[in-house]
mmCIF file of C-alpha atoms in Angstrom:
data_model
loop_
_atom_site.group_PDB
_atom_site.id
_atom_site.type_symbol
_atom_site.label_atom_id
_atom_site.label_comp_id
_atom_site.label_asym_id
_atom_site.label_seq_id
_atom_site.Cartn_x
_atom_site.Cartn_y
_atom_site.Cartn_z
ATOM 1 C CA MET A 1 -8.469 19.768 26.744
ATOM 2 C CA LEU A 2 -9.307 18.460 23.253
ATOM 3 C CA ILE A 3 -8.319 21.761 21.644
ATOM 4 C CA ILE A 4 -4.904 21.651 23.336
ATOM 5 C CA PHE A 5 -4.573 17.976 22.392
ATOM 6 C CA PHE A 6 -5.183 18.529 18.662
ATOM 7 C CA ILE A 7 -3.161 21.755 18.489
ATOM 8 C CA SER A 8 -0.161 20.021 20.078
ATOM 9 C CA LEU A 9 -0.505 17.112 17.624
ATOM 10 C CA PHE A 10 -0.529 19.359 14.537
ATOM 11 C CA VAL A 11 2.292 21.567 15.861
ATOM 12 C CA LEU A 12 4.513 18.544 16.510
ATOM 13 C CA MET A 13 3.833 17.093 13.052
ATOM 14 C CA PHE A 14 4.415 20.509 11.440
ATOM 15 C CA LEU A 15 7.789 20.726 13.201
ATOM 16 C CA GLY A 16 8.787 17.404 11.673
ATOM 17 C CA VAL A 17 8.569 15.290 14.811
ATOM 18 C CA PRO A 18 8.082 11.615 13.820
ATOM 19 C CA ILE A 19 4.424 10.617 13.636
ATOM 20 C CA ALA A 20 4.662 8.006 16.393
ATOM 21 C CA ILE A 21 6.234 10.469 18.831
ATOM 22 C CA SER A 22 3.795 13.212 17.844
ATOM 23 C CA LEU A 23 0.842 10.934 18.555
ATOM 24 C CA GLY A 24 2.312 9.741 21.842
ATOM 25 C CA LEU A 25 3.358 13.139 23.205
ATOM 26 C CA SER A 26 0.113 14.893 22.299
ATOM 27 C CA THR A 27 -1.936 12.076 23.835
ATOM 28 C CA VAL A 28 0.169 12.113 27.023
ATOM 29 C CA LEU A 29 -0.479 15.860 27.226
ATOM 30 C CA GLY A 30 -4.218 15.273 26.747
ATOM 31 C CA ILE A 31 -4.282 12.571 29.430
ATOM 32 C CA SER A 32 -2.410 14.840 31.849
ATOM 33 C CA LEU A 33 -5.183 17.426 31.397
ATOM 34 C CA HIS A 34 -7.972 14.874 31.775
ATOM 35 C CA GLU A 35 -9.862 14.884 35.059
ATOM 36 C CA THR A 36 -9.968 11.134 35.685
ATOM 37 C CA LEU A 37 -7.495 9.296 33.443
ATOM 38 C CA PRO A 38 -4.321 8.158 35.271
ATOM 39 C CA MET A 39 -0.950 8.331 33.512
ATOM 40 C CA GLU A 40 -0.563 4.561 34.000
ATOM 41 C CA ILE A 41 -3.022 4.135 31.153
ATOM 42 C CA VAL A 42 -0.304 5.145 28.646
ATOM 43 C CA PRO A 43 1.856 1.965 28.699
ATOM 44 C CA GLN A 44 -1.247 -0.169 29.139
ATOM 45 C CA ARG A 45 -2.931 1.119 25.988
ATOM 46 C CA ILE A 46 0.278 0.966 23.951
ATOM 47 C CA PHE A 47 0.683 -2.677 24.959
ATOM 48 C CA VAL A 48 -2.961 -3.474 24.186
ATOM 49 C CA SER A 49 -2.677 -1.928 20.712
ATOM 50 C CA LEU A 50 0.381 -4.074 19.932
ATOM 51 C CA ASN A 51 -0.921 -7.262 21.556
ATOM 52 C CA SER A 52 -2.642 -8.450 18.389
ATOM 53 C CA PHE A 53 -2.082 -11.747 16.574
ATOM 54 C CA PRO A 54 -2.905 -10.307 13.088
ATOM 55 C CA LEU A 55 -0.173 -7.670 13.526
ATOM 56 C CA MET A 56 2.416 -10.443 13.487
ATOM 57 C CA ALA A 57 1.767 -10.730 9.749
ATOM 58 C CA ILE A 58 3.408 -7.355 9.088
ATOM 59 C CA PRO A 59 7.057 -8.219 9.914
ATOM 60 C CA PHE A 60 6.761 -11.559 8.128
ATOM 61 C CA PHE A 61 5.318 -10.074 4.920
ATOM 62 C CA ILE A 62 8.006 -7.362 5.020
ATOM 63 C CA LEU A 63 10.686 -10.045 5.397
ATOM 64 C CA ALA A 64 9.221 -12.189 2.604
ATOM 65 C CA GLY A 65 9.101 -9.215 0.217
ATOM 66 C CA ASN A 66 12.675 -8.209 1.036
ATOM 67 C CA ILE A 67 13.933 -11.759 0.493
ATOM 68 C CA MET A 68 12.202 -11.864 -2.890
ATOM 69 C CA GLY A 69 13.675 -8.461 -3.759
ATOM 70 C CA ILE A 70 17.339 -9.356 -3.300
ATOM 71 C CA GLY A 71 17.254 -12.527 -5.389
ATOM 72 C CA SER A 72 16.550 -13.055 -9.057
ATOM 73 C CA MET A 73 12.762 -13.263 -8.672
ATOM 74 C CA SER A 74 12.172 -9.650 -9.706
ATOM 75 C CA LYS A 75 14.316 -10.142 -12.827
ATOM 76 C CA ARG A 76 12.441 -13.342 -13.708
ATOM 77 C CA LEU A 77 9.121 -11.517 -13.337
ATOM 78 C CA VAL A 78 10.409 -8.698 -15.575
ATOM 79 C CA ASN A 79 11.402 -11.213 -18.260
ATOM 80 C CA PHE A 80 8.007 -12.910 -18.118
ATOM 81 C CA ALA A 81 6.095 -9.618 -18.270
ATOM 82 C CA SER A 82 8.301 -8.499 -21.164
ATOM 83 C CA SER A 83 7.438 -11.648 -23.101
ATOM 84 C CA LEU A 84 3.725 -10.867 -22.649
ATOM 85 C CA VAL A 85 3.455 -7.125 -23.330
ATOM 86 C CA GLY A 86 6.924 -5.914 -24.330
ATOM 87 C CA HIS A 87 6.092 -5.827 -28.051
ATOM 88 C CA PHE A 88 3.313 -3.221 -27.693
ATOM 89 C CA SER A 89 3.939 0.501 -28.148
ATOM 90 C CA GLY A 90 5.381 1.627 -24.834
ATOM 91 C CA GLY A 91 6.194 -1.995 -24.136
ATOM 92 C CA LEU A 92 8.768 -1.370 -21.408
ATOM 93 C CA ALA A 93 6.426 1.004 -19.589
ATOM 94 C CA MET A 94 3.788 -1.721 -19.711
ATOM 95 C CA VAL A 95 6.332 -4.267 -18.506
ATOM 96 C CA ALA A 96 7.013 -2.036 -15.483
ATOM 97 C CA ILE A 97 3.286 -1.919 -14.692
ATOM 98 C CA VAL A 98 2.629 -5.645 -15.150
ATOM 99 C CA THR A 99 5.752 -6.640 -13.220
ATOM 100 C CA SER A 100 4.806 -4.267 -10.414
ATOM 101 C CA MET A 101 1.410 -5.967 -10.261
ATOM 102 C CA PHE A 102 3.101 -9.371 -9.951
ATOM 103 C CA PHE A 103 5.616 -8.145 -7.377
ATOM 104 C CA ALA A 104 2.904 -6.347 -5.414
ATOM 105 C CA ALA A 105 1.364 -9.758 -4.803
ATOM 106 C CA ILE A 106 4.656 -10.697 -3.132
ATOM 107 C CA SER A 107 5.850 -7.649 -1.211
ATOM 108 C CA GLY A 108 2.734 -5.843 0.103
ATOM 109 C CA SER A 109 4.702 -2.582 0.001
ATOM 110 C CA GLY A 110 4.721 0.254 -2.519
ATOM 111 C CA ALA A 111 8.301 1.331 -1.819
ATOM 112 C CA ALA A 112 9.631 -2.244 -2.014
ATOM 113 C CA THR A 113 7.847 -2.825 -5.324
ATOM 114 C CA THR A 114 9.158 0.450 -6.757
ATOM 115 C CA ALA A 115 12.738 -0.230 -5.678
ATOM 116 C CA ALA A 116 12.881 -3.865 -6.810
ATOM 117 C CA ILE A 117 11.370 -3.300 -10.262
ATOM 118 C CA GLY A 118 12.607 0.239 -10.852
ATOM 119 C CA SER A 119 16.259 -0.699 -10.394
ATOM 120 C CA ILE A 120 15.900 -3.028 -13.393
ATOM 121 C CA LEU A 121 13.417 -1.297 -15.680
ATOM 122 C CA ILE A 122 14.154 2.419 -15.360
ATOM 123 C CA PRO A 123 17.686 2.041 -16.844
ATOM 124 C CA ALA A 124 16.262 -0.257 -19.546
ATOM 125 C CA MET A 125 13.591 2.301 -20.465
ATOM 126 C CA VAL A 126 16.118 5.135 -20.635
ATOM 127 C CA ALA A 127 18.394 3.016 -22.855
ATOM 128 C CA LYS A 128 15.461 2.562 -25.262
ATOM 129 C CA GLY A 129 14.892 6.316 -25.562
ATOM 130 C CA TYR A 130 12.292 6.971 -22.863
ATOM 131 C CA LYS A 131 12.631 10.276 -21.017
ATOM 132 C CA ILE A 132 14.141 9.499 -17.644
ATOM 133 C CA GLU A 133 11.499 11.595 -15.849
ATOM 134 C CA TYR A 134 8.657 9.629 -17.454
ATOM 135 C CA ALA A 135 10.375 6.293 -16.799
ATOM 136 C CA ALA A 136 10.716 7.214 -13.130
ATOM 137 C CA ALA A 137 7.153 8.554 -12.864
ATOM 138 C CA ASN A 138 5.681 5.473 -14.545
ATOM 139 C CA GLN A 139 7.531 3.166 -12.145
ATOM 140 C CA ALA A 140 6.592 5.226 -9.079
ATOM 141 C CA VAL A 141 2.894 5.119 -9.957
ATOM 142 C CA ALA A 142 3.046 1.422 -10.857
ATOM 143 C CA GLY A 143 4.724 0.780 -7.509
ATOM 144 C CA ALA A 144 1.632 2.148 -5.767
ATOM 145 C CA LEU A 145 -0.035 -1.160 -6.663
ATOM 146 C CA GLY A 146 2.101 -2.619 -3.888
ATOM 147 C CA ILE A 147 -0.396 -1.593 -1.190
ATOM 148 C CA ILE A 148 -3.537 -2.463 -3.194
ATOM 149 C CA ILE A 149 -2.862 -5.909 -4.649
ATOM 150 C CA PRO A 150 -3.026 -8.470 -1.804
ATOM 151 C CA PRO A 151 -1.285 -9.281 0.427
ATOM 152 C CA SER A 152 -1.086 -5.643 1.539
ATOM 153 C CA ILE A 153 0.517 -4.290 4.699
ATOM 154 C CA ALA A 154 -1.789 -1.250 4.543
ATOM 155 C CA MET A 155 -4.830 -3.539 4.522
ATOM 156 C CA ILE A 156 -3.500 -5.435 7.534
ATOM 157 C CA LEU A 157 -3.205 -2.127 9.414
ATOM 158 C CA TYR A 158 -6.736 -1.136 8.410
ATOM 159 C CA GLY A 159 -8.094 -4.554 9.341
ATOM 160 C CA VAL A 160 -6.580 -4.346 12.816
ATOM 161 C CA ALA A 161 -7.657 -0.732 13.363
ATOM 162 C CA ALA A 162 -11.193 -1.297 12.053
ATOM 163 C CA GLU A 163 -11.591 -4.848 13.424
ATOM 164 C CA VAL A 164 -12.433 -6.088 9.925
ATOM 165 C CA SER A 165 -11.467 -9.466 8.422
ATOM 166 C CA ILE A 166 -8.051 -9.152 6.783
ATOM 167 C CA GLY A 167 -8.942 -12.025 4.457
ATOM 168 C CA ASP A 168 -11.986 -10.083 3.222
ATOM 169 C CA LEU A 169 -9.852 -6.989 2.686
ATOM 170 C CA PHE A 170 -7.251 -8.945 0.736
ATOM 171 C CA ILE A 171 -9.749 -10.415 -1.708
ATOM 172 C CA ALA A 172 -11.619 -7.081 -1.921
ATOM 173 C CA GLY A 173 -8.466 -5.437 -3.281
ATOM 174 C CA ILE A 174 -8.093 -7.768 -6.267
ATOM 175 C CA ILE A 175 -10.607 -6.197 -8.695
ATOM 176 C CA PRO A 176 -9.698 -2.565 -7.804
ATOM 177 C CA GLY A 177 -6.033 -3.497 -8.251
ATOM 178 C CA LEU A 178 -6.724 -4.991 -11.682
ATOM 179 C CA LEU A 179 -8.788 -1.923 -12.655
ATOM 180 C CA ILE A 180 -5.899 0.401 -11.787
ATOM 181 C CA THR A 181 -3.415 -1.864 -13.582
ATOM 182 C CA PHE A 182 -5.532 -1.860 -16.762
ATOM 183 C CA SER A 183 -5.987 1.923 -16.723
ATOM 184 C CA LEU A 184 -2.234 2.438 -16.322
ATOM 185 C CA LEU A 185 -1.555 0.064 -19.226
ATOM 186 C CA VAL A 186 -3.900 2.061 -21.451
ATOM 187 C CA SER A 187 -2.178 5.292 -20.428
ATOM 188 C CA ALA A 188 1.231 3.762 -21.230
ATOM 189 C CA ILE A 189 0.091 2.926 -24.775
ATOM 190 C CA ILE A 190 -1.344 6.423 -25.353
ATOM 191 C CA ILE A 191 1.767 8.182 -24.001
ATOM 192 C CA ALA A 192 4.015 5.881 -26.036
ATOM 193 C CA LYS A 193 2.189 6.626 -29.293
ATOM 194 C CA ARG A 194 2.452 10.367 -28.643
ATOM 195 C CA ASN A 195 6.171 10.171 -27.918
ATOM 196 C CA GLY A 196 7.222 7.459 -30.345
ATOM 197 C CA TYR A 197 8.195 4.869 -27.727
ATOM 198 C CA VAL A 198 8.244 1.652 -29.748
ATOM 199 C CA GLY A 199 7.982 -1.839 -28.354
ATOM 200 C CA GLU A 200 10.411 -4.728 -28.364
ATOM 201 C CA GLU A 201 10.399 -7.528 -30.911
ATOM 202 C CA LYS A 202 7.484 -9.888 -30.329
ATOM 203 C CA GLN A 203 8.630 -13.096 -28.715
ATOM 204 C CA SER A 204 7.688 -16.532 -29.964
ATOM 205 C CA PHE A 205 5.445 -18.829 -27.962
ATOM 206 C CA PRO A 206 8.375 -21.064 -26.919
ATOM 207 C CA SER A 207 10.169 -17.968 -25.562
ATOM 208 C CA VAL A 208 7.068 -16.919 -23.634
ATOM 209 C CA LEU A 209 6.744 -20.433 -22.243
ATOM 210 C CA LYS A 210 10.429 -20.475 -21.261
ATOM 211 C CA SER A 211 10.159 -17.145 -19.369
ATOM 212 C CA PHE A 212 6.990 -18.399 -17.680
ATOM 213 C CA LYS A 213 8.757 -21.540 -16.486
ATOM 214 C CA GLU A 214 11.610 -19.423 -15.109
ATOM 215 C CA ALA A 215 9.156 -17.162 -13.227
ATOM 216 C CA ILE A 216 6.655 -19.817 -12.142
ATOM 217 C CA LEU A 217 7.972 -20.142 -8.579
ATOM 218 C CA ALA A 218 7.663 -16.364 -8.038
ATOM 219 C CA ILE A 219 4.141 -16.379 -9.511
ATOM 220 C CA LEU A 220 3.107 -19.321 -7.338
ATOM 221 C CA MET A 221 3.891 -17.555 -4.063
ATOM 222 C CA PRO A 222 0.836 -15.235 -3.952
ATOM 223 C CA LEU A 223 -1.333 -18.096 -5.236
ATOM 224 C CA ILE A 224 -0.173 -20.301 -2.371
ATOM 225 C CA VAL A 225 -0.567 -17.514 0.210
ATOM 226 C CA LEU A 226 -3.991 -16.313 -0.895
ATOM 227 C CA GLY A 227 -5.211 -19.783 -1.814
ATOM 228 C CA GLY A 228 -4.293 -21.031 1.646
ATOM 229 C CA ILE A 229 -6.184 -18.173 3.286
ATOM 230 C CA TYR A 230 -9.382 -18.583 1.284
ATOM 231 C CA THR A 231 -9.454 -22.367 1.498
ATOM 232 C CA GLY A 232 -9.116 -22.113 5.255
ATOM 233 C CA VAL A 233 -5.756 -23.904 5.413
ATOM 234 C CA PHE A 234 -4.192 -21.022 7.337
ATOM 235 C CA THR A 235 -4.918 -17.534 8.623
ATOM 236 C CA PRO A 236 -3.389 -14.365 7.083
ATOM 237 C CA THR A 237 -0.815 -14.311 9.891
ATOM 238 C CA GLU A 238 0.133 -17.927 9.294
ATOM 239 C CA ALA A 239 0.209 -17.164 5.569
ATOM 240 C CA SER A 240 2.879 -14.529 6.184
ATOM 241 C CA VAL A 241 5.105 -17.169 7.810
ATOM 242 C CA VAL A 242 4.481 -19.522 4.888
ATOM 243 C CA ALA A 243 5.560 -16.691 2.557
ATOM 244 C CA VAL A 244 8.853 -16.273 4.432
ATOM 245 C CA VAL A 245 9.622 -20.016 4.402
ATOM 246 C CA TYR A 246 8.685 -20.275 0.723
ATOM 247 C CA SER A 247 10.844 -17.291 -0.296
ATOM 248 C CA LEU A 248 13.811 -18.642 1.703
ATOM 249 C CA VAL A 249 13.567 -22.121 0.182
ATOM 250 C CA VAL A 250 13.217 -20.769 -3.363
ATOM 251 C CA GLY A 251 15.899 -18.079 -3.015
ATOM 252 C CA MET A 252 18.540 -20.055 -1.131
ATOM 253 C CA PHE A 253 18.052 -23.664 -2.234
ATOM 254 C CA ILE A 254 16.316 -23.631 -5.643
ATOM 255 C CA TYR A 255 17.526 -20.453 -7.371
ATOM 256 C CA ARG A 256 20.600 -20.303 -5.095
ATOM 257 C CA ASP A 257 21.077 -16.568 -5.592
ATOM 258 C CA ILE A 258 20.764 -15.444 -1.950
ATOM 259 C CA THR A 259 23.877 -15.705 0.217
ATOM 260 C CA PRO A 260 23.973 -15.890 4.033
ATOM 261 C CA GLN A 261 25.566 -12.410 4.066
ATOM 262 C CA GLN A 262 22.668 -10.975 2.052
ATOM 263 C CA LEU A 263 20.185 -12.736 4.292
ATOM 264 C CA GLY A 264 21.729 -11.156 7.373
ATOM 265 C CA LYS A 265 21.296 -7.668 5.902
ATOM 266 C CA VAL A 266 17.702 -8.454 4.884
ATOM 267 C CA LEU A 267 16.877 -9.650 8.407
ATOM 268 C CA LYS A 268 18.317 -6.445 9.869
ATOM 269 C CA ASP A 269 16.501 -4.148 7.415
ATOM 270 C CA SER A 270 13.219 -6.019 7.898
ATOM 271 C CA ALA A 271 13.530 -5.764 11.679
ATOM 272 C CA VAL A 272 14.132 -2.008 11.468
ATOM 273 C CA ASN A 273 11.211 -1.445 9.078
ATOM 274 C CA SER A 274 8.903 -3.573 11.212
ATOM 275 C CA SER A 275 9.884 -1.810 14.441
ATOM 276 C CA VAL A 276 9.135 1.586 12.889
ATOM 277 C CA ILE A 277 5.648 0.413 11.904
ATOM 278 C CA MET A 278 5.027 -1.104 15.347
ATOM 279 C CA PHE A 279 6.181 2.139 16.978
ATOM 280 C CA VAL A 280 3.573 4.018 14.942
ATOM 281 C CA ILE A 281 0.903 1.440 15.819
ATOM 282 C CA GLY A 282 1.634 1.862 19.535
ATOM 283 C CA GLY A 283 1.295 5.648 19.355
ATOM 284 C CA ALA A 284 -1.806 5.402 17.166
ATOM 285 C CA GLY A 285 -3.404 2.915 19.558
ATOM 286 C CA LEU A 286 -2.965 5.355 22.435
ATOM 287 C CA PHE A 287 -4.328 8.151 20.225
ATOM 288 C CA GLY A 288 -7.362 6.079 19.204
ATOM 289 C CA PHE A 289 -8.159 5.205 22.816
ATOM 290 C CA PHE A 290 -8.014 8.852 23.905
ATOM 291 C CA ILE A 291 -10.241 10.228 21.150
ATOM 292 C CA GLY A 292 -12.655 7.324 21.643
ATOM 293 C CA ILE A 293 -13.058 7.844 25.370
ATOM 294 C CA ASN A 294 -13.708 11.534 24.716
ATOM 295 C CA SER A 295 -16.372 10.793 22.057
ATOM 296 C CA VAL A 296 -14.469 12.577 19.271
ATOM 297 C CA PRO A 297 -15.827 10.206 16.557
ATOM 298 C CA ASP A 298 -19.378 11.033 17.688
ATOM 299 C CA MET A 299 -18.610 14.745 17.466
ATOM 300 C CA ILE A 300 -17.234 14.254 13.957
ATOM 301 C CA TYR A 301 -20.326 12.284 12.929
ATOM 302 C CA GLU A 302 -22.609 15.051 14.203
ATOM 303 C CA SER A 303 -20.530 17.717 12.443
ATOM 304 C CA ILE A 304 -20.447 15.837 9.141
ATOM 305 C CA SER A 305 -24.165 15.045 9.358
ATOM 306 C CA SER A 306 -24.844 18.759 9.547
ATOM 307 C CA LEU A 307 -22.760 19.351 6.408
ATOM 308 C CA VAL A 308 -23.720 16.404 4.184
ATOM 309 C CA SER A 309 -26.989 14.539 3.922
ATOM 310 C CA SER A 310 -26.008 11.400 2.025
ATOM 311 C CA LYS A 311 -23.305 8.763 2.080
ATOM 312 C CA TYR A 312 -22.277 9.765 -1.454
ATOM 313 C CA ALA A 313 -21.471 13.303 -0.368
ATOM 314 C CA PHE A 314 -19.693 11.888 2.688
ATOM 315 C CA LEU A 315 -17.556 9.620 0.503
ATOM 316 C CA PHE A 316 -16.620 12.556 -1.720
ATOM 317 C CA LEU A 317 -15.566 14.485 1.379
ATOM 318 C CA VAL A 318 -13.617 11.464 2.626
ATOM 319 C CA ASN A 319 -11.773 11.212 -0.689
ATOM 320 C CA ILE A 320 -10.678 14.832 -0.368
ATOM 321 C CA ILE A 321 -9.548 14.293 3.233
ATOM 322 C CA LEU A 322 -7.601 11.150 2.314
ATOM 323 C CA PHE A 323 -5.995 12.760 -0.738
ATOM 324 C CA VAL A 324 -4.711 15.662 1.364
ATOM 325 C CA ALA A 325 -3.672 13.347 4.201
ATOM 326 C CA GLY A 326 -1.742 11.166 1.760
ATOM 327 C CA MET A 327 0.289 14.178 0.674
ATOM 328 C CA PHE A 328 1.560 14.802 4.189
ATOM 329 C CA LEU A 329 1.322 11.494 6.079
ATOM 330 C CA GLU A 330 2.842 8.076 5.457
ATOM 331 C CA GLY A 331 0.072 5.664 4.480
ATOM 332 C CA GLY A 332 0.198 3.467 7.578
ATOM 333 C CA ALA A 333 0.136 6.451 9.906
ATOM 334 C CA ALA A 334 -2.762 8.002 7.978
ATOM 335 C CA ILE A 335 -4.779 4.788 8.302
ATOM 336 C CA LEU A 336 -4.181 4.490 12.035
ATOM 337 C CA ILE A 337 -5.061 8.146 12.657
ATOM 338 C CA LEU A 338 -8.091 8.459 10.377
ATOM 339 C CA VAL A 339 -9.829 5.105 10.878
ATOM 340 C CA PRO A 340 -10.894 5.940 14.462
ATOM 341 C CA LEU A 341 -12.107 9.347 13.269
ATOM 342 C CA LEU A 342 -14.015 8.374 10.116
ATOM 343 C CA LEU A 343 -15.070 4.730 10.259
ATOM 344 C CA GLY A 344 -17.880 5.240 12.782
ATOM 345 C CA THR A 345 -19.522 7.838 10.562
ATOM 346 C CA ALA A 346 -19.132 5.592 7.510
ATOM 347 C CA ILE A 347 -20.834 2.670 9.259
ATOM 348 C CA ASN A 348 -23.643 4.926 10.529
ATOM 349 C CA LEU A 349 -24.272 5.982 6.923
ATOM 350 C CA GLY A 350 -24.520 2.358 5.794
ATOM 351 C CA ILE A 351 -21.116 2.056 4.115
ATOM 352 C CA ASP A 352 -19.571 -1.423 4.155
ATOM 353 C CA PRO A 353 -16.368 -1.278 6.279
ATOM 354 C CA VAL A 354 -14.539 -3.529 3.786
ATOM 355 C CA HIS A 355 -15.475 -1.199 0.926
ATOM 356 C CA PHE A 356 -14.428 1.780 3.053
ATOM 357 C CA GLY A 357 -11.081 0.102 3.691
ATOM 358 C CA VAL A 358 -10.448 -0.364 -0.029
ATOM 359 C CA ILE A 359 -11.345 3.294 -0.646
ATOM 360 C CA MET A 360 -8.921 4.356 2.059
ATOM 361 C CA VAL A 361 -6.050 2.176 0.830
ATOM 362 C CA CYS A 362 -6.505 3.197 -2.822
ATOM 363 C CA ASN A 363 -6.551 6.864 -1.839
ATOM 364 C CA LEU A 364 -3.402 6.494 0.204
ATOM 365 C CA ALA A 365 -1.761 4.687 -2.725
ATOM 366 C CA ILE A 366 -2.024 8.026 -4.541
ATOM 367 C CA GLY A 367 -0.188 9.548 -1.584
ATOM 368 C CA LEU A 368 2.827 7.401 -2.487
ATOM 369 C CA VAL A 369 3.357 9.557 -5.595
ATOM 370 C CA THR A 370 2.270 13.022 -4.421
ATOM 371 C CA PRO A 371 4.797 15.471 -2.906
ATOM 372 C CA PRO A 372 5.964 16.322 -0.352
ATOM 373 C CA VAL A 373 5.875 12.891 1.335
ATOM 374 C CA GLY A 374 5.443 10.583 -1.698
ATOM 375 C CA ILE A 375 7.671 7.661 -0.737
ATOM 376 C CA ASP A 376 7.724 6.140 -4.224
ATOM 377 C CA LEU A 377 8.918 9.474 -5.636
ATOM 378 C CA PHE A 378 11.822 9.475 -3.184
ATOM 379 C CA VAL A 379 12.723 5.912 -4.218
ATOM 380 C CA VAL A 380 12.817 6.629 -7.963
ATOM 381 C CA SER A 381 14.559 9.963 -7.353
ATOM 382 C CA LYS A 382 17.328 8.087 -5.562
ATOM 383 C CA LEU A 383 17.493 5.504 -8.362
ATOM 384 C CA THR A 384 17.741 8.132 -11.127
ATOM 385 C CA ASN A 385 19.351 11.160 -9.427
ATOM 386 C CA VAL A 386 16.480 13.257 -10.820
ATOM 387 C CA SER A 387 14.707 15.759 -8.561
ATOM 388 C CA ILE A 388 11.363 14.761 -7.079
ATOM 389 C CA MET A 389 9.564 17.756 -8.569
ATOM 390 C CA ARG A 390 10.763 16.977 -12.105
ATOM 391 C CA ILE A 391 9.464 13.425 -11.731
ATOM 392 C CA ALA A 392 6.216 14.633 -10.141
ATOM 393 C CA LYS A 393 5.534 16.843 -13.179
ATOM 394 C CA TYR A 394 5.525 13.774 -15.441
ATOM 395 C CA ALA A 395 3.487 11.834 -12.889
ATOM 396 C CA ILE A 396 0.542 14.305 -12.972
ATOM 397 C CA PRO A 397 -1.367 12.616 -15.864
ATOM 398 C CA LEU A 398 -0.937 9.232 -14.166
ATOM 399 C CA ILE A 399 -2.092 10.636 -10.827
ATOM 400 C CA LEU A 400 -5.228 11.977 -12.525
ATOM 401 C CA ILE A 401 -5.905 8.456 -13.813
ATOM 402 C CA LEU A 402 -5.520 7.100 -10.278
ATOM 403 C CA ILE A 403 -7.964 9.709 -8.989
ATOM 404 C CA LEU A 404 -10.516 8.682 -11.634
ATOM 405 C CA ASP A 405 -10.033 5.030 -10.656
ATOM 406 C CA VAL A 406 -10.567 5.870 -6.981
ATOM 407 C CA LEU A 407 -13.825 7.651 -7.801
ATOM 408 C CA ILE A 408 -15.017 4.583 -9.743
ATOM 409 C CA ILE A 409 -14.037 2.307 -6.840
ATOM 410 C CA THR A 410 -15.784 4.664 -4.408
ATOM 411 C CA TYR A 411 -19.118 4.866 -6.206
ATOM 412 C CA VAL A 412 -19.246 1.322 -7.593
ATOM 413 C CA PRO A 413 -18.954 -0.634 -4.334
ATOM 414 C CA ILE A 414 -19.578 -4.000 -5.985
ATOM 415 C CA LEU A 415 -16.009 -3.835 -7.321
ATOM 416 C CA SER A 416 -14.839 -4.228 -3.727
ATOM 417 C CA THR A 417 -17.639 -6.247 -2.161
ATOM 418 C CA TRP A 418 -18.462 -8.861 -4.801
ATOM 419 C CA LEU A 419 -15.543 -11.239 -4.231
ATOM 420 C CA PRO A 420 -15.809 -11.138 -0.399
ATOM 421 C CA SER A 421 -19.547 -11.847 -0.710
ATOM 422 C CA LEU A 422 -18.784 -15.083 -2.582
ATOM 423 C CA LEU A 423 -16.931 -16.411 0.458
ATOM 424 C CA LYS A 424 -19.884 -15.974 2.827
#
């Protein structure tokens, strides 16, 4: 029964059937072959997997990020980041990275961060003499910060699947996110010096202060959201609603650069994106129930225990699994499929589930820029009309940096666990 179940799942995914449908159909087939499970369990388990208060945060954070993306907030963040680091060698590449870090704290999505910032900075980089392939690759990799810097939709999915505090996951992602940002900034300087990419004219302090004042409302949003969570004013789900209200007030009534027509399109796009994610969650919930009731995680733990003898070897194996999974699966789907399979073994080996979540999310961030499914690569390819493989070639050195960062995050757990421990 289990062999048929897994074969059908991989065949459906190989044929290009959407992940949610692949999970649902293969699980329905497995249940039909099961001796005692009735078919009525299918809608019940799908409903149970979606009947979760924390999941309500996903559509609201998606909506808040989309509202921020259509207004002038991304441009204001670009101007502020440019005033800070634009004068260094490779200044515009650094601006793309810093702005992506800021915007990541608003959107929670890698693709949204890449699209919002890339549409402004990639043309600016090309106009200053940067190779278009490098400009696109730099923005795609910087956009991966979107699912690491809190608030993060990927961390919400992991928190729900692993039954781990989403607030702990959010704060656990801050130091790893800053580590990756710093390493990408260093790489931008080195690449710029090798290729002669000069910086902009250094701005005066009054100019920096002026750009800060113009961007302050965009910068305040993540501070309000995260500050409210960690001071106990509201939950992560309530914080997502606050983010939507804040972005609407700022965009429509303070900056006044969002029209009702634009808002209608944003609401529609956000609803579609949210429904796709919820569809995947429903299928993954059914999948997780079926493998759980058939003790598949226990079988995996026994198999891995026979292969590796320490948690360090297990984590290395997990990194390989996640890297490969990220190449072929969308990040949210990979989390929902792999958490039920791997988390039990991680906990049995004494690995903190919050740390494991950060490892998983950072690994899957690499998947945003690795073919064939790298979503960020598709976004920048569409923005530049350059083929994905040409961009991927220039992204290889940056991907290697991300891999090194993930290994550091994996084997130095205090980077992920220190901040959450301060709240306990």
